[in-house]
PDB file of C-alpha atoms in Angstrom:
ATOM      1  CA  ASP X 200     -66.708  73.866   2.373  1.00 62.00           C
ATOM      2  CA  ALA X 201     -64.869  75.276  -0.570  1.00 64.00           C
ATOM      3  CA  LYS X 202     -61.899  77.167  -0.031  1.00 86.00           C
ATOM      4  CA  THR X 203     -60.405  80.391  -1.782  1.00 92.00           C
ATOM      5  CA  THR X 204     -56.702  81.524  -2.087  1.00 93.00           C
ATOM      6  CA  GLN X 205     -55.585  84.984  -2.446  1.00 95.00           C
ATOM      7  CA  PRO X 206     -52.373  86.807  -2.271  1.00 96.00           C
ATOM      8  CA  ASN X 207     -51.477  88.237   1.097  1.00 96.00           C
ATOM      9  CA  SER X 208     -50.911  91.781  -0.220  1.00 97.00           C
ATOM     10  CA  MET X 209     -50.611  93.860  -3.234  1.00 97.00           C
ATOM     11  CA  GLU X 210     -49.733  97.337  -4.191  1.00 97.00           C
ATOM     12  CA  SER X 211     -51.054  99.795  -6.731  1.00 96.00           C
ATOM     13  CA  ASN X 212     -50.539 103.159  -7.915  1.00 96.00           C
ATOM     14  CA  GLU X 213     -53.373 105.753  -7.623  1.00 96.00           C
ATOM     15  CA  GLU X 214     -55.537 106.124 -10.683  1.00 95.00           C
ATOM     16  CA  GLU X 215     -54.388 102.890 -12.115  1.00 96.00           C
ATOM     17  CA  PRO X 216     -56.412  99.778 -12.699  1.00 96.00           C
ATOM     18  CA  VAL X 217     -56.016  96.831  -9.919  1.00 97.00           C
ATOM     19  CA  HIS X 218     -56.621  93.252 -10.704  1.00 98.00           C
ATOM     20  CA  LEU X 219     -57.019  91.223  -7.597  1.00 97.00           C
ATOM     21  CA  PRO X 220     -56.880  87.442  -8.077  1.00 97.00           C
ATOM     22  CA  CYS X 221     -58.559  84.527  -6.396  1.00 96.00           C
ATOM     23  CA  ASN X 222     -58.241  80.797  -6.815  1.00 95.00           C
ATOM     24  CA  HIS X 223     -61.092  78.590  -5.838  1.00 92.00           C
ATOM     25  CA  SER X 224     -60.312  75.247  -7.555  1.00 92.00           C
ATOM     26  CA  THR X 225     -62.873  73.297  -5.375  1.00 89.00           C
ATOM     27  CA  ILE X 226     -65.823  75.336  -6.179  1.00 90.00           C
ATOM     28  CA  SER X 227     -69.140  73.540  -6.804  1.00 87.00           C
ATOM     29  CA  GLY X 228     -71.582  74.373  -9.437  1.00 87.00           C
ATOM     30  CA  THR X 229     -73.905  76.256  -6.903  1.00 85.00           C
ATOM     31  CA  ASP X 230     -71.330  78.405  -5.105  1.00 88.00           C
ATOM     32  CA  TYR X 231     -71.635  82.040  -5.596  1.00 90.00           C
ATOM     33  CA  ILE X 232     -68.385  84.092  -5.831  1.00 93.00           C
ATOM     34  CA  HIS X 233     -68.670  87.145  -3.411  1.00 94.00           C
ATOM     35  CA  TRP X 234     -66.166  89.948  -2.846  1.00 96.00           C
ATOM     36  CA  TYR X 235     -66.121  92.069   0.251  1.00 97.00           C
ATOM     37  CA  ARG X 236     -63.714  94.685   1.601  1.00 97.00           C
ATOM     38  CA  GLN X 237     -62.750  95.994   4.872  1.00 97.00           C
ATOM     39  CA  LEU X 238     -61.488  99.291   5.739  1.00 95.00           C
ATOM     40  CA  PRO X 239     -59.590  99.833   9.003  1.00 90.00           C
ATOM     41  CA  SER X 240     -61.847  99.766  12.139  1.00 89.00           C
ATOM     42  CA  GLN X 241     -65.003  99.073   9.993  1.00 94.00           C
ATOM     43  CA  GLY X 242     -67.079  95.963   9.121  1.00 96.00           C
ATOM     44  CA  PRO X 243     -66.643  94.267   5.707  1.00 96.00           C
ATOM     45  CA  GLU X 244     -68.527  96.110   2.953  1.00 96.00           C
ATOM     46  CA  TYR X 245     -70.126  94.244   0.097  1.00 94.00           C
ATOM     47  CA  VAL X 246     -68.215  94.998  -3.318  1.00 96.00           C
ATOM     48  CA  ILE X 247     -69.672  92.363  -5.848  1.00 95.00           C
ATOM     49  CA  HIS X 248     -70.724  88.911  -6.465  1.00 94.00           C
ATOM     50  CA  GLY X 249     -71.494  86.503  -9.232  1.00 93.00           C
ATOM     51  CA  LEU X 250     -72.111  82.916 -10.376  1.00 92.00           C
ATOM     52  CA  THR X 251     -71.068  82.300 -13.823  1.00 92.00           C
ATOM     53  CA  SER X 252     -70.979  85.426 -15.944  1.00 91.00           C
ATOM     54  CA  ASN X 253     -68.814  88.495 -15.439  1.00 93.00           C
ATOM     55  CA  VAL X 254     -70.398  91.304 -13.427  1.00 94.00           C
ATOM     56  CA  ASN X 255     -70.002  95.083 -13.278  1.00 94.00           C
ATOM     57  CA  ASN X 256     -71.337  97.620 -10.872  1.00 92.00           C
ATOM     58  CA  ARG X 257     -70.426 101.039  -9.802  1.00 90.00           C
ATOM     59  CA  MET X 258     -67.547  99.866  -7.653  1.00 89.00           C
ATOM     60  CA  ALA X 259     -65.993  97.142  -9.606  1.00 95.00           C
ATOM     61  CA  SER X 260     -66.048  94.504 -12.230  1.00 97.00           C
ATOM     62  CA  LEU X 261     -65.914  90.802 -11.620  1.00 98.00           C
ATOM     63  CA  ALA X 262     -64.305  88.432 -14.133  1.00 98.00           C
ATOM     64  CA  ILE X 263     -64.953  84.698 -13.752  1.00 97.00           C
ATOM     65  CA  ALA X 264     -62.973  82.132 -15.334  1.00 96.00           C
ATOM     66  CA  GLU X 265     -64.835  79.781 -17.798  1.00 95.00           C
ATOM     67  CA  ASP X 266     -64.164  76.799 -15.582  1.00 95.00           C
ATOM     68  CA  ARG X 267     -65.023  78.970 -12.505  1.00 95.00           C
ATOM     69  CA  LYS X 268     -61.900  77.859 -10.667  1.00 95.00           C
ATOM     70  CA  SER X 269     -60.547  81.455 -10.404  1.00 96.00           C
ATOM     71  CA  SER X 270     -61.964  85.013 -10.506  1.00 96.00           C
ATOM     72  CA  THR X 271     -60.342  88.379 -10.528  1.00 97.00           C
ATOM     73  CA  LEU X 272     -61.826  91.635  -9.007  1.00 98.00           C
ATOM     74  CA  ILE X 273     -61.073  94.754 -11.011  1.00 98.00           C
ATOM     75  CA  LEU X 274     -60.835  98.165  -9.544  1.00 97.00           C
ATOM     76  CA  HIS X 275     -60.776 100.386 -12.673  1.00 94.00           C
ATOM     77  CA  ARG X 276     -59.226 103.336 -11.114  1.00 95.00           C
ATOM     78  CA  ALA X 277     -57.669 102.785  -7.777  1.00 95.00           C
ATOM     79  CA  THR X 278     -58.002 105.811  -5.067  1.00 96.00           C
ATOM     80  CA  LEU X 279     -56.431 106.245  -1.777  1.00 96.00           C
ATOM     81  CA  ARG X 280     -59.938 105.224  -0.348  1.00 94.00           C
ATOM     82  CA  ASP X 281     -59.646 101.754  -1.927  1.00 96.00           C
ATOM     83  CA  ALA X 282     -56.920 100.781   0.469  1.00 97.00           C
ATOM     84  CA  ALA X 283     -58.499  97.833   2.292  1.00 97.00           C
ATOM     85  CA  VAL X 284     -58.349  94.095   2.925  1.00 97.00           C
ATOM     86  CA  TYR X 285     -60.278  92.437   0.147  1.00 98.00           C
ATOM     87  CA  TYR X 286     -62.046  88.958   0.697  1.00 97.00           C
ATOM     88  CA  CYS X 287     -62.931  86.611  -1.894  1.00 95.00           C
ATOM     89  CA  ILE X 288     -65.526  84.233  -0.632  1.00 92.00           C
ATOM     90  CA  LEU X 289     -67.665  81.298  -1.747  1.00 90.00           C
ATOM     91  CA  ARG X 290     -71.177  81.130  -0.621  1.00 86.00           C
ATOM     92  CA  ASP X 291     -72.887  77.724  -0.788  1.00 77.00           C
ATOM     93  CA  VAL X 292     -76.639  77.733  -1.866  1.00 71.00           C
ATOM     94  CA  GLY X 293     -77.209  74.771   0.518  1.00 71.00           C
ATOM     95  CA  THR X 294     -75.615  76.283   3.771  1.00 70.00           C
ATOM     96  CA  TYR X 295     -75.560  79.890   2.952  1.00 71.00           C
ATOM     97  CA  LYS X 296     -72.326  80.083   4.904  1.00 74.00           C
ATOM     98  CA  TYR X 297     -69.653  82.702   4.094  1.00 78.00           C
ATOM     99  CA  ILE X 298     -66.114  81.296   4.693  1.00 80.00           C
ATOM    100  CA  PHE X 299     -63.662  84.191   4.862  1.00 86.00           C
ATOM    101  CA  GLY X 300     -60.029  83.558   4.310  1.00 81.00           C
ATOM    102  CA  THR X 301     -57.226  86.021   5.190  1.00 84.00           C
ATOM    103  CA  GLY X 302     -57.881  88.305   2.226  1.00 95.00           C
ATOM    104  CA  THR X 303     -55.454  90.535   0.211  1.00 97.00           C
ATOM    105  CA  ARG X 304     -54.304  93.686   1.766  1.00 97.00           C
ATOM    106  CA  LEU X 305     -54.440  96.382  -0.964  1.00 98.00           C
ATOM    107  CA  LYS X 306     -52.053  99.331  -0.588  1.00 97.00           C
ATOM    108  CA  VAL X 307     -52.600 102.323  -2.920  1.00 97.00           C
ATOM    109  CA  LEU X 308     -49.572 104.569  -3.430  1.00 96.00           C
ATOM    110  CA  ALA X 309     -50.102 108.326  -4.172  1.00 92.00           C
TER     111      ALA X 309
ATOM    112  CA  GLU E  31     -81.409 104.417   5.679  1.00 66.00           C
ATOM    113  CA  ALA E  32     -79.807 103.515   8.890  1.00 82.00           C
ATOM    114  CA  GLY E  33     -77.141 100.650   8.696  1.00 94.00           C
ATOM    115  CA  VAL E  34     -76.607  97.914  11.086  1.00 97.00           C
ATOM    116  CA  VAL E  35     -76.029  99.349  14.649  1.00 97.00           C
ATOM    117  CA  GLN E  36     -73.842  97.804  17.233  1.00 97.00           C
ATOM    118  CA  SER E  37     -73.124  98.793  20.921  1.00 97.00           C
ATOM    119  CA  PRO E  38     -70.965  99.199  22.625  1.00 97.00           C
ATOM    120  CA  ARG E  39     -68.026  99.805  20.079  1.00 96.00           C
ATOM    121  CA  TYR E  40     -65.508  99.011  22.583  1.00 97.00           C
ATOM    122  CA  LYS E  41     -65.482  97.057  25.759  1.00 98.00           C
ATOM    123  CA  ILE E  42     -62.617  96.064  28.286  1.00 98.00           C
ATOM    124  CA  ILE E  43     -63.416  93.587  30.797  1.00 98.00           C
ATOM    125  CA  GLU E  44     -61.487  91.282  33.103  1.00 97.00           C
ATOM    126  CA  LYS E  45     -61.469  87.452  32.756  1.00 96.00           C
ATOM    127  CA  LYS E  46     -64.378  85.492  34.101  1.00 97.00           C
ATOM    128  CA  GLN E  47     -66.604  88.529  33.856  1.00 97.00           C
ATOM    129  CA  PRO E  48     -69.797  88.431  31.652  1.00 98.00           C
ATOM    130  CA  VAL E  49     -70.259  90.606  28.788  1.00 98.00           C
ATOM    131  CA  ALA E  50     -72.969  91.329  26.355  1.00 98.00           C
ATOM    132  CA  PHE E  51     -73.238  92.793  22.754  1.00 98.00           C
ATOM    133  CA  TRP E  52     -76.254  94.238  21.173  1.00 98.00           C
ATOM    134  CA  CYS E  53     -77.238  94.461  17.409  1.00 98.00           C
ATOM    135  CA  ASN E  54     -80.098  96.187  15.662  1.00 97.00           C
ATOM    136  CA  PRO E  55     -80.216  94.961  12.099  1.00 96.00           C
ATOM    137  CA  ILE E  56     -81.424  97.044   9.085  1.00 95.00           C
ATOM    138  CA  SER E  57     -85.199  97.328   9.100  1.00 93.00           C
ATOM    139  CA  GLY E  58     -86.895  94.564   7.161  1.00 91.00           C
ATOM    140  CA  HIS E  59     -83.975  92.171   7.184  1.00 92.00           C
ATOM    141  CA  ASN E  60     -85.007  88.764   8.297  1.00 92.00           C
ATOM    142  CA  THR E  61     -81.590  87.185   8.502  1.00 92.00           C
ATOM    143  CA  LEU E  62     -78.960  88.220  11.357  1.00 94.00           C
ATOM    144  CA  TYR E  63     -75.558  87.007  11.510  1.00 94.00           C
ATOM    145  CA  TRP E  64     -73.031  87.093  14.464  1.00 97.00           C
ATOM    146  CA  TYR E  65     -69.312  86.733  13.457  1.00 96.00           C
ATOM    147  CA  ARG E  66     -65.996  86.844  15.342  1.00 97.00           C
ATOM    148  CA  GLN E  67     -62.907  88.324  13.879  1.00 96.00           C
ATOM    149  CA  ASN E  68     -59.652  87.615  15.506  1.00 95.00           C
ATOM    150  CA  LEU E  69     -56.702  90.032  14.669  1.00 93.00           C
ATOM    151  CA  GLY E  70     -55.320  89.465  10.985  1.00 90.00           C
ATOM    152  CA  GLN E  71     -58.098  86.985  10.399  1.00 91.00           C
ATOM    153  CA  GLY E  72     -61.155  87.077   8.255  1.00 92.00           C
ATOM    154  CA  PRO E  73     -64.633  86.921  10.186  1.00 93.00           C
ATOM    155  CA  GLU E  74     -65.698  83.594  11.373  1.00 93.00           C
ATOM    156  CA  LEU E  75     -69.519  83.004  11.681  1.00 93.00           C
ATOM    157  CA  LEU E  76     -70.894  82.124  15.057  1.00 95.00           C
ATOM    158  CA  ILE E  77     -74.543  82.117  14.582  1.00 95.00           C
ATOM    159  CA  ARG E  78     -77.094  82.817  11.836  1.00 93.00           C
ATOM    160  CA  TYR E  79     -80.882  83.625  12.648  1.00 94.00           C
ATOM    161  CA  GLU E  80     -83.760  83.609  10.363  1.00 91.00           C
ATOM    162  CA  ASN E  81     -86.324  85.594  12.177  1.00 92.00           C
ATOM    163  CA  GLU E  82     -86.367  84.418  15.625  1.00 92.00           C
ATOM    164  CA  GLU E  83     -84.873  80.933  14.796  1.00 92.00           C
ATOM    165  CA  ALA E  84     -81.266  80.066  15.107  1.00 93.00           C
ATOM    166  CA  VAL E  85     -80.675  78.042  12.031  1.00 90.00           C
ATOM    167  CA  ASP E  86     -76.901  77.593  12.182  1.00 89.00           C
ATOM    168  CA  ASP E  87     -75.222  77.755  15.613  1.00 92.00           C
ATOM    169  CA  SER E  88     -72.587  74.842  14.842  1.00 89.00           C
ATOM    170  CA  GLN E  89     -69.547  77.313  15.432  1.00 91.00           C
ATOM    171  CA  LEU E  90     -70.982  79.001  18.555  1.00 94.00           C
ATOM    172  CA  PRO E  91     -69.124  77.744  21.780  1.00 93.00           C
ATOM    173  CA  LYS E  92     -72.281  76.894  23.717  1.00 91.00           C
ATOM    174  CA  ASP E  93     -70.506  76.354  27.072  1.00 95.00           C
ATOM    175  CA  ARG E  94     -69.962  80.108  27.416  1.00 97.00           C
ATOM    176  CA  PHE E  95     -71.603  81.696  24.483  1.00 97.00           C
ATOM    177  CA  SER E  96     -75.350  82.475  24.127  1.00 97.00           C
ATOM    178  CA  ALA E  97     -77.533  84.510  21.814  1.00 97.00           C
ATOM    179  CA  GLU E  98     -80.950  85.477  21.392  1.00 96.00           C
ATOM    180  CA  ARG E  99     -83.067  87.197  18.974  1.00 96.00           C
ATOM    181  CA  LEU E 100     -86.481  88.081  20.503  1.00 84.00           C
ATOM    182  CA  LYS E 101     -89.225  89.201  18.183  1.00 86.00           C
ATOM    183  CA  GLY E 102     -87.028  88.673  15.244  1.00 85.00           C
ATOM    184  CA  VAL E 103     -85.485  91.921  15.248  1.00 92.00           C
ATOM    185  CA  ASP E 104     -82.736  92.986  17.724  1.00 96.00           C
ATOM    186  CA  SER E 105     -80.060  90.501  19.016  1.00 97.00           C
ATOM    187  CA  THR E 106     -77.863  90.008  21.872  1.00 98.00           C
ATOM    188  CA  LEU E 107     -74.666  87.973  22.107  1.00 98.00           C
ATOM    189  CA  LYS E 108     -73.503  87.075  25.522  1.00 98.00           C
ATOM    190  CA  ILE E 109     -70.195  85.522  26.858  1.00 98.00           C
ATOM    191  CA  GLN E 110     -70.187  84.242  30.342  1.00 97.00           C
ATOM    192  CA  PRO E 111     -67.530  83.766  31.733  1.00 96.00           C
ATOM    193  CA  ALA E 112     -65.095  85.615  29.374  1.00 97.00           C
ATOM    194  CA  GLU E 113     -61.782  84.179  28.654  1.00 97.00           C
ATOM    195  CA  LEU E 114     -58.430  85.843  27.616  1.00 97.00           C
ATOM    196  CA  GLY E 115     -58.879  84.175  24.132  1.00 96.00           C
ATOM    197  CA  ASP E 116     -62.254  85.819  23.512  1.00 97.00           C
ATOM    198  CA  SER E 117     -60.466  89.145  22.867  1.00 98.00           C
ATOM    199  CA  ALA E 118     -61.683  90.085  19.241  1.00 98.00           C
ATOM    200  CA  VAL E 119     -64.021  92.137  17.202  1.00 98.00           C
ATOM    201  CA  TYR E 120     -67.572  90.824  17.118  1.00 98.00           C
ATOM    202  CA  LEU E 121     -69.367  91.776  14.170  1.00 98.00           C
ATOM    203  CA  CYS E 122     -73.167  91.668  13.355  1.00 97.00           C
ATOM    204  CA  ALA E 123     -74.540  91.512   9.874  1.00 95.00           C
ATOM    205  CA  SER E 124     -78.047  91.280   8.285  1.00 94.00           C
ATOM    206  CA  SER E 125     -79.636  90.505   5.101  1.00 92.00           C
ATOM    207  CA  PHE E 126     -82.988  90.589   3.760  1.00 88.00           C
ATOM    208  CA  SER E 127     -83.614  86.677   3.251  1.00 80.00           C
ATOM    209  CA  GLY E 128     -80.274  85.085   3.621  1.00 69.00           C
ATOM    210  CA  GLY E 129     -80.043  83.793   0.123  1.00 73.00           C
ATOM    211  CA  ALA E 130     -76.767  82.557  -1.272  1.00 68.00           C
ATOM    212  CA  GLY E 131     -76.560  85.370  -3.819  1.00 70.00           C
ATOM    213  CA  GLU E 132     -77.495  88.072  -1.436  1.00 82.00           C
ATOM    214  CA  GLU E 133     -75.617  91.007  -0.036  1.00 89.00           C
ATOM    215  CA  GLN E 134     -74.714  91.177   3.785  1.00 92.00           C
ATOM    216  CA  PHE E 135     -74.776  94.379   5.589  1.00 94.00           C
ATOM    217  CA  PHE E 136     -72.127  94.557   8.346  1.00 96.00           C
ATOM    218  CA  GLY E 137     -72.119  96.809  11.566  1.00 97.00           C
ATOM    219  CA  PRO E 138     -69.006  98.264  12.638  1.00 96.00           C
ATOM    220  CA  GLY E 139     -68.336  95.618  15.207  1.00 97.00           C
ATOM    221  CA  THR E 140     -67.472  95.543  18.966  1.00 98.00           C
ATOM    222  CA  ARG E 141     -63.947  95.435  19.965  1.00 97.00           C
ATOM    223  CA  LEU E 142     -63.681  93.197  22.948  1.00 98.00           C
ATOM    224  CA  THR E 143     -60.589  93.253  25.141  1.00 98.00           C
ATOM    225  CA  VAL E 144     -60.370  90.618  28.013  1.00 98.00           C
ATOM    226  CA  LEU E 145     -57.576  91.412  30.491  1.00 97.00           C
TER     227      LEU E 145
END
């Protein structure tokens, strides 16, 4: 199963953009890149996913490197409600498994 | 629209006792997942159902864990007997068809404490 590497923690100031990096050097051609976040005492919540092209939705943007070996989740204006653990996950087309790592704990400073 | 419902939210039991967790997925979702999340770690898949069929239970410790999804809707995860190391949050998730590019919807989880 392909693996992802993320920094353990990051800090951001409120209302500033946040770039959360993820390395996935062993990604295969059919792996989707998913991002979820988990607020305290809640289950994970879907943020965004992509395969090859950059993606935007109301929550965030996903920038995928041309070689697909890394990606960046972009929160355009961080709010206090964005403080959470962010997981970058590869999902294999064949097995459909999500392999969660330990994620990045984002702290947003007022 | 109601999300994934799990009960109970919290459970405290003594070791060697049995325990069961219940999950009601989002209406119309054919695929259901059970995960276990240890403190400070990401969720780990235990079992995945497509309708009534368990299509991936390779990570389920079958000596003490069992699961069922009768009629392809609600699901129950059971542990018998529980051990101290089973203390964790048990998460249920569902998705429409389980495709690799598809979003999973998670419930709030059941926090199990084994004393």
